[in-house]
Amino acid sequence: MSEPVIRDTSFTVRLSAEERAQLEALAAQWNLDKSATVRRALQTAFAERQRLPQSGRFVVVQTEDVTFPVRLSGKAADGG
């Protein structure tokens, strides 16, 4: 079992009607209450943050070694 998290700090945020609707939609999507949704959003934001390391070795990647798929969208050249 994991240890319980002690939450002893609270804050108030004023939201516009649009922001409130976004929070409610996200809470419904994640099946969480609004407080848990804000906590999860914070955790997600920190987890997705990618910083360069303070030390290390950086190597140039050869362009022939790098490939990635490209998907084009739009009209065909003949207009159809």
Coordinates of C-alpha atoms in Angstrom, one line a residue:
M1 CA 0.0 0.0 0.0
S2 CA 1.2 3.5 -0.7
E3 CA 1.3 6.1 2.0
P4 CA -1.6 8.6 2.0
V5 CA -0.8 12.1 0.7
I6 CA -1.4 14.9 3.2
R7 CA -3.0 17.8 1.5
D8 CA -3.0 20.8 3.8
T9 CA -2.8 23.7 1.3
S10 CA -5.7 25.1 -0.7
F11 CA -6.1 27.9 -3.1
T12 CA -8.9 29.7 -5.0
V13 CA -8.9 30.3 -8.7
R14 CA -11.3 32.5 -10.5
L15 CA -12.4 31.0 -13.9
S16 CA -14.2 32.4 -16.8
A17 CA -17.3 30.6 -18.0
E18 CA -15.2 29.0 -20.8
E19 CA -12.5 27.9 -18.4
R20 CA -15.0 26.4 -16.0
A21 CA -16.7 24.5 -18.9
Q22 CA -13.2 23.2 -19.9
L23 CA -12.5 22.1 -16.4
E24 CA -15.8 20.4 -16.1
A25 CA -15.4 18.6 -19.4
L26 CA -11.9 17.4 -18.4
A27 CA -13.2 16.2 -15.0
A28 CA -15.9 14.3 -16.8
Q29 CA -13.4 12.8 -19.3
W30 CA -11.1 11.7 -16.5
N31 CA -14.0 10.7 -14.2
L32 CA -12.6 12.9 -11.4
D33 CA -13.9 15.7 -9.2
K34 CA -12.7 19.2 -10.1
S35 CA -10.0 19.3 -7.4
A36 CA -8.6 15.9 -8.5
T37 CA -8.7 17.1 -12.1
V38 CA -6.6 20.2 -11.2
R39 CA -4.1 18.0 -9.4
R40 CA -3.9 15.6 -12.3
A41 CA -3.4 18.4 -14.8
L42 CA -0.5 19.8 -12.6
Q43 CA 1.1 16.3 -12.4
T44 CA 0.7 15.9 -16.2
A45 CA 2.2 19.3 -16.9
F46 CA 5.3 18.5 -14.8
A47 CA 5.7 15.0 -16.2
E48 CA 5.6 16.3 -19.8
R49 CA 8.1 19.1 -19.1
Q50 CA 11.3 18.2 -20.9
R51 CA 14.4 20.0 -19.8
L52 CA 17.9 19.5 -21.2
P53 CA 20.2 17.8 -18.6
Q54 CA 22.6 20.1 -16.7
S55 CA 25.5 17.9 -17.9
G56 CA 26.1 15.2 -20.4
R57 CA 27.3 14.6 -23.9
F58 CA 25.3 15.7 -26.9
V59 CA 25.9 14.0 -30.3
V60 CA 24.9 15.3 -33.7
V61 CA 22.5 12.9 -35.4
Q62 CA 23.3 12.1 -39.0
T63 CA 20.4 13.1 -41.2
E64 CA 20.4 9.8 -43.0
D65 CA 19.7 8.1 -39.7
V66 CA 16.6 10.1 -39.0
T67 CA 13.3 9.3 -40.6
F68 CA 9.7 10.1 -39.8
P69 CA 6.4 9.6 -41.5
V70 CA 4.6 12.5 -43.2
R71 CA 0.9 12.4 -43.8
L72 CA -0.3 15.0 -46.2
S73 CA -3.9 16.2 -46.3
G74 CA -5.8 18.5 -48.6
K75 CA -7.1 18.4 -52.2
A76 CA -5.4 16.3 -54.8
A77 CA -3.5 18.0 -57.6
D78 CA -6.4 17.4 -60.0
G79 CA -8.8 19.1 -57.6
G80 CA -10.7 15.9 -56.7

